[in-house]
Coordinates of C-alpha atoms in Angstrom, one line a residue:
X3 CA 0.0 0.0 0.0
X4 CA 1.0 3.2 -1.2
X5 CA 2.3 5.3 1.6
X6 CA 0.0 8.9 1.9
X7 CA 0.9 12.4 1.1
X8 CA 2.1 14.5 3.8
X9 CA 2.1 17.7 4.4
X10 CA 4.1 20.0 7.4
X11 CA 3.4 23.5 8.0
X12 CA 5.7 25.4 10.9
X13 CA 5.1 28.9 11.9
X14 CA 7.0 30.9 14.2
X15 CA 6.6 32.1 17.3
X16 CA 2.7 30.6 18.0
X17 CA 2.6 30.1 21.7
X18 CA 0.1 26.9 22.2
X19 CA -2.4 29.0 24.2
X20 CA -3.2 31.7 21.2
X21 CA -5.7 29.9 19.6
X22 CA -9.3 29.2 19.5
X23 CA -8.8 25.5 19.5
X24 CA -6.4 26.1 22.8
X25 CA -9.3 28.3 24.4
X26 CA -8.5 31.5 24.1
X27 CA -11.6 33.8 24.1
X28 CA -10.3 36.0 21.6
X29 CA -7.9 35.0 19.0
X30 CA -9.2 34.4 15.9
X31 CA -8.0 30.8 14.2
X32 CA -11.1 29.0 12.2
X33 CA -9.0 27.0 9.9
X34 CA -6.7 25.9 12.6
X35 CA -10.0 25.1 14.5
X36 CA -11.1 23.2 11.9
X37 CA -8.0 21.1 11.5
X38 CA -7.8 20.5 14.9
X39 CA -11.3 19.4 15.0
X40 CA -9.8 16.6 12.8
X41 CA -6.8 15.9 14.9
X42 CA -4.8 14.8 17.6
X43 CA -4.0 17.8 19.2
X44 CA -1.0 17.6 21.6
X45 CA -1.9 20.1 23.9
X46 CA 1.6 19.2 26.2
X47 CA 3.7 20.0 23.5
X48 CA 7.0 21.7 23.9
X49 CA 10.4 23.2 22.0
X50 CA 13.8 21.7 22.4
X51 CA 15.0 25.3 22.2
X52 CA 13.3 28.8 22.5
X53 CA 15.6 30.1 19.7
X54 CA 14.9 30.0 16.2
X55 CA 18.2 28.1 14.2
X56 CA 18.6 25.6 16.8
X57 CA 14.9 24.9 17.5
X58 CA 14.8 24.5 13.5
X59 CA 17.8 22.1 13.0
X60 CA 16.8 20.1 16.0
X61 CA 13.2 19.3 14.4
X62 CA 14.7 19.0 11.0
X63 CA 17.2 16.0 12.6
X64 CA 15.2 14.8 15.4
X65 CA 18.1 15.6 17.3
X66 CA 18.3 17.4 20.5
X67 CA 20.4 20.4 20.2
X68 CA 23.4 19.5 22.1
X69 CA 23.5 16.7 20.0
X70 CA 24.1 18.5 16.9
X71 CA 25.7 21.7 18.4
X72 CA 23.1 24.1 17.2
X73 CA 23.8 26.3 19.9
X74 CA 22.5 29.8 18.1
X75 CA 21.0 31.8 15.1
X76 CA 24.2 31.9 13.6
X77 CA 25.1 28.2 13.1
X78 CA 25.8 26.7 9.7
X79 CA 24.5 23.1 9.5
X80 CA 26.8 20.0 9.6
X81 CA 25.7 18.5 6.2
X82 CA 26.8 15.0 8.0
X83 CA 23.5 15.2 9.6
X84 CA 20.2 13.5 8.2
X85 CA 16.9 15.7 8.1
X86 CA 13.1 14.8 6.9
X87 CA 14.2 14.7 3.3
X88 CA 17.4 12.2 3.7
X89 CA 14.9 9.6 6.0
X90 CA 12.0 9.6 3.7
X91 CA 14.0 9.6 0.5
X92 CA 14.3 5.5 1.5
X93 CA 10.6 5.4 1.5
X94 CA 10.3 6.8 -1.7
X95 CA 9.0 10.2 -0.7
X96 CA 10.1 13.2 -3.0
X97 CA 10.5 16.2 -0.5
X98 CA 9.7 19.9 -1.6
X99 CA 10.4 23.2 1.0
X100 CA 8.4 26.5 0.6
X101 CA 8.8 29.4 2.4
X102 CA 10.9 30.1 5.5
X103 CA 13.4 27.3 7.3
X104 CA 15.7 29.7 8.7
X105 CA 18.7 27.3 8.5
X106 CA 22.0 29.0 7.4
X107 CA 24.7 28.7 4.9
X108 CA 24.7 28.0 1.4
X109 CA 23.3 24.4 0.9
X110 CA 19.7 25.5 0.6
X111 CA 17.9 21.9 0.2
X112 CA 19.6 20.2 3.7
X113 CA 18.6 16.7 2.3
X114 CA 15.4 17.8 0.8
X115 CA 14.9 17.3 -3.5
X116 CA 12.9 20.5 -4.7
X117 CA 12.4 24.1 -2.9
X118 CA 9.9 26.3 -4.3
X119 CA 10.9 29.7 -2.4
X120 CA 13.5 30.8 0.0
X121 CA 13.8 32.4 3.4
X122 CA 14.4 36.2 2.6
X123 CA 17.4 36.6 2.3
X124 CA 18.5 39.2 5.4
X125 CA 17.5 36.3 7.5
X126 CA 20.3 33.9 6.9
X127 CA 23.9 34.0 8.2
X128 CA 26.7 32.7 6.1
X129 CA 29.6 33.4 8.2
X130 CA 28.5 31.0 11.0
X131 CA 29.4 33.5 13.9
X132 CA 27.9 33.1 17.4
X133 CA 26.4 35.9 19.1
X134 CA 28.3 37.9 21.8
X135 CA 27.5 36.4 25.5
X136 CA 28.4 39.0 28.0
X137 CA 26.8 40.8 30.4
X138 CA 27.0 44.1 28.5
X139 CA 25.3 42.6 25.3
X140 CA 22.6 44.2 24.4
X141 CA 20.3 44.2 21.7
X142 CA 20.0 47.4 19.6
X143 CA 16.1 48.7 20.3
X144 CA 13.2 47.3 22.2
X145 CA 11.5 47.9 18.5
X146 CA 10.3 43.7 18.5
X147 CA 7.6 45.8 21.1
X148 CA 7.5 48.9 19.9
X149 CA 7.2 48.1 16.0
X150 CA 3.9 47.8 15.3
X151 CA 0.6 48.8 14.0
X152 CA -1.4 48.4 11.0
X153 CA 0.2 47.9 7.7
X154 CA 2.0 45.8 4.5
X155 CA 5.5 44.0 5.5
X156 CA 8.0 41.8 3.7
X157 CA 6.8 38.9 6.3
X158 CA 3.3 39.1 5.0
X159 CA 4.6 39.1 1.1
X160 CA 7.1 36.6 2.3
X161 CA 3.8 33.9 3.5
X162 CA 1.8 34.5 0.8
X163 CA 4.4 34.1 -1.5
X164 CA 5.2 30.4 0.1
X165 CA 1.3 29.8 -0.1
X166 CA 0.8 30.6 -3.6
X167 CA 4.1 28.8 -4.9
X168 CA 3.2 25.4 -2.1
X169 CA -0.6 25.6 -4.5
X170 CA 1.0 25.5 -7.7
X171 CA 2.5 22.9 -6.7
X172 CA 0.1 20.6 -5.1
X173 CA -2.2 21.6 -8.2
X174 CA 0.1 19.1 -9.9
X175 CA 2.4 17.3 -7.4
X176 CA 3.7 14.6 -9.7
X177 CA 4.2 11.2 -8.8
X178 CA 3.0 9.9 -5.4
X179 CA 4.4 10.5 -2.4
X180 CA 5.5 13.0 -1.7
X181 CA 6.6 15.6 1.5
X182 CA 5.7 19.2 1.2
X183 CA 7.2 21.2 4.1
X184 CA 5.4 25.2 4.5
X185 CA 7.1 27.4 6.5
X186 CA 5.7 30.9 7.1
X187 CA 7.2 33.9 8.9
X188 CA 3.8 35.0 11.2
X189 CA 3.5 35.5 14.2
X190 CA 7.3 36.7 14.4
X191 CA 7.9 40.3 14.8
X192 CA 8.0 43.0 14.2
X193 CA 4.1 43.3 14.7
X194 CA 3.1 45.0 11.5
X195 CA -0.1 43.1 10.9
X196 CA -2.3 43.1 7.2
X197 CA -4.7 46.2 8.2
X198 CA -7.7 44.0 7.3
X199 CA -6.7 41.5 10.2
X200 CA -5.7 44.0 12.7
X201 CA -9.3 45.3 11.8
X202 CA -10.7 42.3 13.9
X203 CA -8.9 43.4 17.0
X204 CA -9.6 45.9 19.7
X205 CA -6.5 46.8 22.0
X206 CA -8.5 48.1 24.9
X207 CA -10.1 44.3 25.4
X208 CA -6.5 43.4 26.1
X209 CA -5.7 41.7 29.2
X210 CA -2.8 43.2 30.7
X211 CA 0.1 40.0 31.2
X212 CA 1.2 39.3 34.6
X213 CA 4.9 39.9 35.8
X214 CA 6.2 38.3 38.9
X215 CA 7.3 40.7 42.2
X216 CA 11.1 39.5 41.8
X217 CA 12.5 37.8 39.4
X218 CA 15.6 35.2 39.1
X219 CA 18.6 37.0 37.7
X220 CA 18.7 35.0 35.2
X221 CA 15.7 36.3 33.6
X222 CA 16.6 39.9 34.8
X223 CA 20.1 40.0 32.8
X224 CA 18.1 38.7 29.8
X225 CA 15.0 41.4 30.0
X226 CA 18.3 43.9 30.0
X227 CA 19.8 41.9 27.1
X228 CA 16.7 42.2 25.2
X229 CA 15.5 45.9 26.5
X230 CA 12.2 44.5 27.8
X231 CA 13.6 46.0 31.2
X232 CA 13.1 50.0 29.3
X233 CA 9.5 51.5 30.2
X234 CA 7.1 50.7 27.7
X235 CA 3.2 52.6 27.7
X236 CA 0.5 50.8 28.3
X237 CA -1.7 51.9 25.3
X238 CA 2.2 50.5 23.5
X239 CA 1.2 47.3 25.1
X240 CA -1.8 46.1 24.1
X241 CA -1.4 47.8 20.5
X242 CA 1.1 44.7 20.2
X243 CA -0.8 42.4 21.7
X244 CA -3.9 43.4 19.6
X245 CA -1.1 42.5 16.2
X246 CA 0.8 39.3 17.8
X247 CA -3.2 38.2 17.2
X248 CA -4.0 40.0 13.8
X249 CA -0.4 38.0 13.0
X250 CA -1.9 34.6 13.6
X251 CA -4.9 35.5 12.2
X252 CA -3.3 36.2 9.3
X253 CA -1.2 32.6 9.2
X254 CA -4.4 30.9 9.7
X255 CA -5.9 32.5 6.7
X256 CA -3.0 31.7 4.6
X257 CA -2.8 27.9 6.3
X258 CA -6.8 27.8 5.5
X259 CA -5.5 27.9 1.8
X260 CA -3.7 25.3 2.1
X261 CA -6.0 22.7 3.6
X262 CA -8.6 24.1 1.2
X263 CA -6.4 22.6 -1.4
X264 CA -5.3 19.2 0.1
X265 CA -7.8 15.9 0.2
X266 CA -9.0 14.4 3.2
X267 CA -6.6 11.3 3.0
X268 CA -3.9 13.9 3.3
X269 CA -1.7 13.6 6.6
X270 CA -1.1 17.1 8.1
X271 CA 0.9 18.4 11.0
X272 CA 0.8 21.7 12.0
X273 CA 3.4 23.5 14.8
X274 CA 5.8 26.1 15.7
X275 CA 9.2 26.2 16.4
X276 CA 8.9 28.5 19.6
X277 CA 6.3 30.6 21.4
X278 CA 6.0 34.0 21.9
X279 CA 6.3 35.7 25.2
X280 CA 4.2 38.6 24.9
X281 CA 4.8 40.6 27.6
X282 CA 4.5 37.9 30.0
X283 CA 7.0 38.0 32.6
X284 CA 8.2 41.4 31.1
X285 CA 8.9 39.7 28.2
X286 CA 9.2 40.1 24.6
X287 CA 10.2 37.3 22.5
X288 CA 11.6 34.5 23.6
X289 CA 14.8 32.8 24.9
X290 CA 13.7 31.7 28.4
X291 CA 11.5 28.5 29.7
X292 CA 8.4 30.0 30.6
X293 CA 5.2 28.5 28.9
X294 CA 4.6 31.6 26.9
X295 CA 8.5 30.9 25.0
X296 CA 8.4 26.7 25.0
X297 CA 4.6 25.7 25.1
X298 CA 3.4 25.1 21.1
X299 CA 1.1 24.0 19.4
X300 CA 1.3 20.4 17.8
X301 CA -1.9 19.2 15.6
X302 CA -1.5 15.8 13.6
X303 CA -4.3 14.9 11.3
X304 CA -4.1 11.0 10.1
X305 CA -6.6 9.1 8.2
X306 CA -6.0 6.6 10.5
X307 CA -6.6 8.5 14.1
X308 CA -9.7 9.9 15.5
X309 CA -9.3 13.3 16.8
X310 CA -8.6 13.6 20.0
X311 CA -7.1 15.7 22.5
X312 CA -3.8 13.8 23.5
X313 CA -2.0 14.3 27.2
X314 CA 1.2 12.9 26.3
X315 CA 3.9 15.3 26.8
X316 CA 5.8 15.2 23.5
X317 CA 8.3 17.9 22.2
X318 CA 9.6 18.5 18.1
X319 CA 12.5 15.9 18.2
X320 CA 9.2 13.3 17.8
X321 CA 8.2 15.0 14.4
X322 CA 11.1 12.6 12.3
X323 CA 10.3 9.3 14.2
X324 CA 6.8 10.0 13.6
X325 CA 6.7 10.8 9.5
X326 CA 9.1 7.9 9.5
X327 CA 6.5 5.7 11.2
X328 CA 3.9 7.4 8.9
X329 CA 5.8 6.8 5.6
X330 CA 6.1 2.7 6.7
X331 CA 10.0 2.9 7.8
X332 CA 11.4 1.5 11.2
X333 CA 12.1 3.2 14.2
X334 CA 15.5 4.3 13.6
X335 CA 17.2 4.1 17.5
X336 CA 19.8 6.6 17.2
X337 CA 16.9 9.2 17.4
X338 CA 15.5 10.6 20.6
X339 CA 12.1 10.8 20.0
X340 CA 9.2 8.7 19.8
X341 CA 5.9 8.2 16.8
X342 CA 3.3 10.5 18.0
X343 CA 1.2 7.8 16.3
X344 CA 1.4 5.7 19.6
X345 CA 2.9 8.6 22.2
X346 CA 4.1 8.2 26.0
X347 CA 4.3 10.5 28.3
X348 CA 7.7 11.6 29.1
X349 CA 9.8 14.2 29.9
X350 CA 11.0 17.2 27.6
X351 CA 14.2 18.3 27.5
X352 CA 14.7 22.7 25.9
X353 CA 18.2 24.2 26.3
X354 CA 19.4 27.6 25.5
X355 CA 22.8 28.4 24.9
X356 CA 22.8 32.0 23.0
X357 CA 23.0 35.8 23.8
X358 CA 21.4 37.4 27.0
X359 CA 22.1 33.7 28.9
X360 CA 26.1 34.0 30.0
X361 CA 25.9 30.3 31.0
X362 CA 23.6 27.4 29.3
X363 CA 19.7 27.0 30.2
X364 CA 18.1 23.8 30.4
X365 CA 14.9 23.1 31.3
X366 CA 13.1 19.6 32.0
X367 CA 9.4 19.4 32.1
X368 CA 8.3 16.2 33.7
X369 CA 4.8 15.4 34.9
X370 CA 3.6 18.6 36.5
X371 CA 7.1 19.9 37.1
X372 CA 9.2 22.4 35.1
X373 CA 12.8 22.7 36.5
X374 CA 15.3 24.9 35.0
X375 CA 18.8 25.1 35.7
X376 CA 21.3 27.8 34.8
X377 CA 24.7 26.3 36.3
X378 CA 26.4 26.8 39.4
X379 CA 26.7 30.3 39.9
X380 CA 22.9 30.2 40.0
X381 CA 19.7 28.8 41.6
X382 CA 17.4 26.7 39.6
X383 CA 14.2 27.5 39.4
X384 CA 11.5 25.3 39.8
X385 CA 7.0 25.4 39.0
X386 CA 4.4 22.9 39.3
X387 CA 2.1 24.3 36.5
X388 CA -0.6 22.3 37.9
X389 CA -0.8 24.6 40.5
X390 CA 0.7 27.4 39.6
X391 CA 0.3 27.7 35.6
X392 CA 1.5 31.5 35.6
X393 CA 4.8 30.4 36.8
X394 CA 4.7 33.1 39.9
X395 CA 5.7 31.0 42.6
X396 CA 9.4 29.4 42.2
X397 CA 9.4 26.2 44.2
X398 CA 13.3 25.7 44.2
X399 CA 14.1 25.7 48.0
X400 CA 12.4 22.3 48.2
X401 CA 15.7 20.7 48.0
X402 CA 15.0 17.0 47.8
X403 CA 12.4 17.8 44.9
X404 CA 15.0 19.6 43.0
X405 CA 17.5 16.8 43.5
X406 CA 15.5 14.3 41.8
X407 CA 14.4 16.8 38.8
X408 CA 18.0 17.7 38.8
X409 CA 18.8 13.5 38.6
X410 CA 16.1 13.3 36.1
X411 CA 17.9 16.0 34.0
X412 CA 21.4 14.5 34.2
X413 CA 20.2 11.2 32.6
X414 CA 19.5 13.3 29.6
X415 CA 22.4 15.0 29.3
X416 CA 25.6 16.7 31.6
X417 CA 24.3 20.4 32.0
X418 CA 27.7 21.8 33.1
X419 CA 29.5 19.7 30.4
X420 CA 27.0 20.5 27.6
X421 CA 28.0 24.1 28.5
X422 CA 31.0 24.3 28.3
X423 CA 31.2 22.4 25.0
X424 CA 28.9 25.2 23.9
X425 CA 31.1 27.7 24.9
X426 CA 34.2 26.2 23.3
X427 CA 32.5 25.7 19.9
X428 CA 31.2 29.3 20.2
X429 CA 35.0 30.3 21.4
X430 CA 36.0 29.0 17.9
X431 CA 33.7 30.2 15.6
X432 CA 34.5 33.4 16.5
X433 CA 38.0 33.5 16.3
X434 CA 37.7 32.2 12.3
X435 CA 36.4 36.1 11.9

């Protein structure tokens, strides 16, 4: 039996909970509603980094970062590593990309056969130099907040561009099966939003995002790393709120294309490689482990499933073992993950090893339980989201609890090895220039 068409769509920056499908009373999404209608929706799924590049390159492998030393935006893929297109090539699949990967460096395919458009083109890094990791670092404006407003952007041409050329080429695919891979731009900032979407938006029904009394160090370097520590109004506020939403409305339009365009017997998966923060926690962006930066969404639709919504926690290195499983090829045990065709809960490893972080980040989520850890010359912190799904209340005195997480951690990786390894490779790619 013929194995069945497949197609992948990844946005970025879509934090799980800004959808109508995940509940939320006001963001628009009624084609992503309607697919997840259809689907399993993981609704405990999570990045194995909140950065861009490495988030990408550890999906596109189904290896964790560490694994593959995608430490940061500016990393160059090792072409020894397989992705999608390399696995499914043995199962006869002909793999096409659209639209925007965000992996660097000249080899624009990574293992795939056909691509139909490109990221744009001030996006990608060819030199392969890491970002400056000291405490002085910071980034230029606070404009990923204060950008935005009604109006047309290169994003938005850049999506619709990836639509139109991912419909020409469904309209005649060629021989059967093949792999289409979408990727799209939206949500990301800057939070210029199509005026007609922004049009379905008030700011003033806005709630205002909650920001803990003190916060860990860690985060406070960052927020002055990232200028989400400078004073921002709030009319400013919920004006980019009110577009991070017109922004997903607009993906969901363009993803609503799609699906318009795809039969039934068609397996999709829709996700995102990171969330957004969104003023939670005073932050903007990313880079951190709160829910708003690491909680996505995950939607698989299968002939063969009935929609459902699934509590297995899963994370984005389970995409490759799953269209493997889905394309009829055996588990392949030098990868991580599991099939999300037949999940188990387990835990979910995200690590961070890029600017406005001096030492590596690693968070483990395991049952109820998020623990981070930052190294030595810091605490940890430590949430049960059960009870405290705001992540307001830092648990991490409780030290036999934060022995075992930190246990649990170890038998996924060293943290303070991992670092340093980061740090060395990041050491060396600067000194080439």
């Amino acid at each position: 039996m013929r194995p069945p068409n497949i197609l992948v769509v990844l946005s970025d920056e879509h934090t799980a909970a800004a959808a109508g499908w995940a509940g939320h009373p006001q963001v628009r999404t009624p084609h992503l509603d309607h697919l997840a209608a259809q689907s399993v929706s993981f609704d405990r799924a999570y990045t194995n980094s909140p950065m861009c590049v490495p988030s990408r390159l550890s999906l596109m492998t189904g290896r964790y970062v560490h694994q593959i030393g995608a430490w940061d935006n500016g990393v160059i893929p090792d072409p020894t590593y397989r992705t999608w297109g390399h696995h499914l090539r043995e199962a006869g699949y002909t793999s096409v990309l659209a639209g925007r990967t965000h992996f660097n460096g000249p080899d624009r395919l990574l293992g795939f056969d056909r691509r139909l458009t490109d990221d744009l083109d001030f996006w990608l890094d060819h030199s392969g130099r890491p970002p400056r990791r000291t405490a002085d670092w910071q980034r230029p404006t606070n404009s990923h907040v204060t950008e935005h407003g009604p109006g047309d952007h290169v994003h938005t041409q850049h999506d619709v561009a990836a639509t139109d050329a991912a419909l020409e080429f469904l309209r005649d695919p060629g021989e059967p099966p093949f792999l289409l891979y979408v990727g799209y731009m939206h949500p990301h900032f800057p939070l210029v939003a199509p005026p007609e979407f922004r049009e379905l938006y008030d700011a003033a029904d806005v709630e205002l995002p909650v920001v803990a009394d003190e916060q860990h160090p860690v985060i406070s370097l960052l927020r002055h790393g990232f200028r989400n520590d400078e004073p921002v109004t709030e009319e400013q506020l919920r004006e980019a709120t009110a577009c991070y939403w017109a922004l997903i409305s607009h993906l969901d339009f363009q993803i609503g294309r799609l699906l318009a365009a795809v039969p039934d017997d068609t397996v999709v998966i829709y996700t995102s490689d990171h969330g957004e923060m969104a003023g939670h926690q005073g932050i903007w962006q990313k880079q951190c482990f709160y829910e708003p930066a690491v909680h996505i969404p995950l939607l698989l639709r299968h002939p063969a499933l009935e929609p459902a919504r699934a509590d297995a926690q899963v994370s984005l290195v389970d995409l490759l073992p799953t269209l493997r499983n889905i394309a009829g090829l055996p588990p392949d045990p030098a990868l991580p993950g599991q099939s999300l065709l037949d999940p188990h809960d387990r835990p979910v490893l995200s690590e961070y090893h890029a600017q406005g972080m001096l030492n590596g980040g690693f968070m483990l989520k395991s049952g109820p339980w998020k623990y981070c850890y930052y190294g030595k010359a810091h605490p940890p912190e430590l949430f049960n989201l059960d009870e405290d799904p705001q992540e307001l209340h830092d648990l991490s005195a409780e030290t036999p609890l934060v022995q075992r997480l930190d246990a649990e951690l170890r038998l996924l990786l060293d943290p303070d090895a991992t670092d340093a390894r980061a740090k060395a490779d990041q050491a060396v790619r600067l000194s080439r220039g």
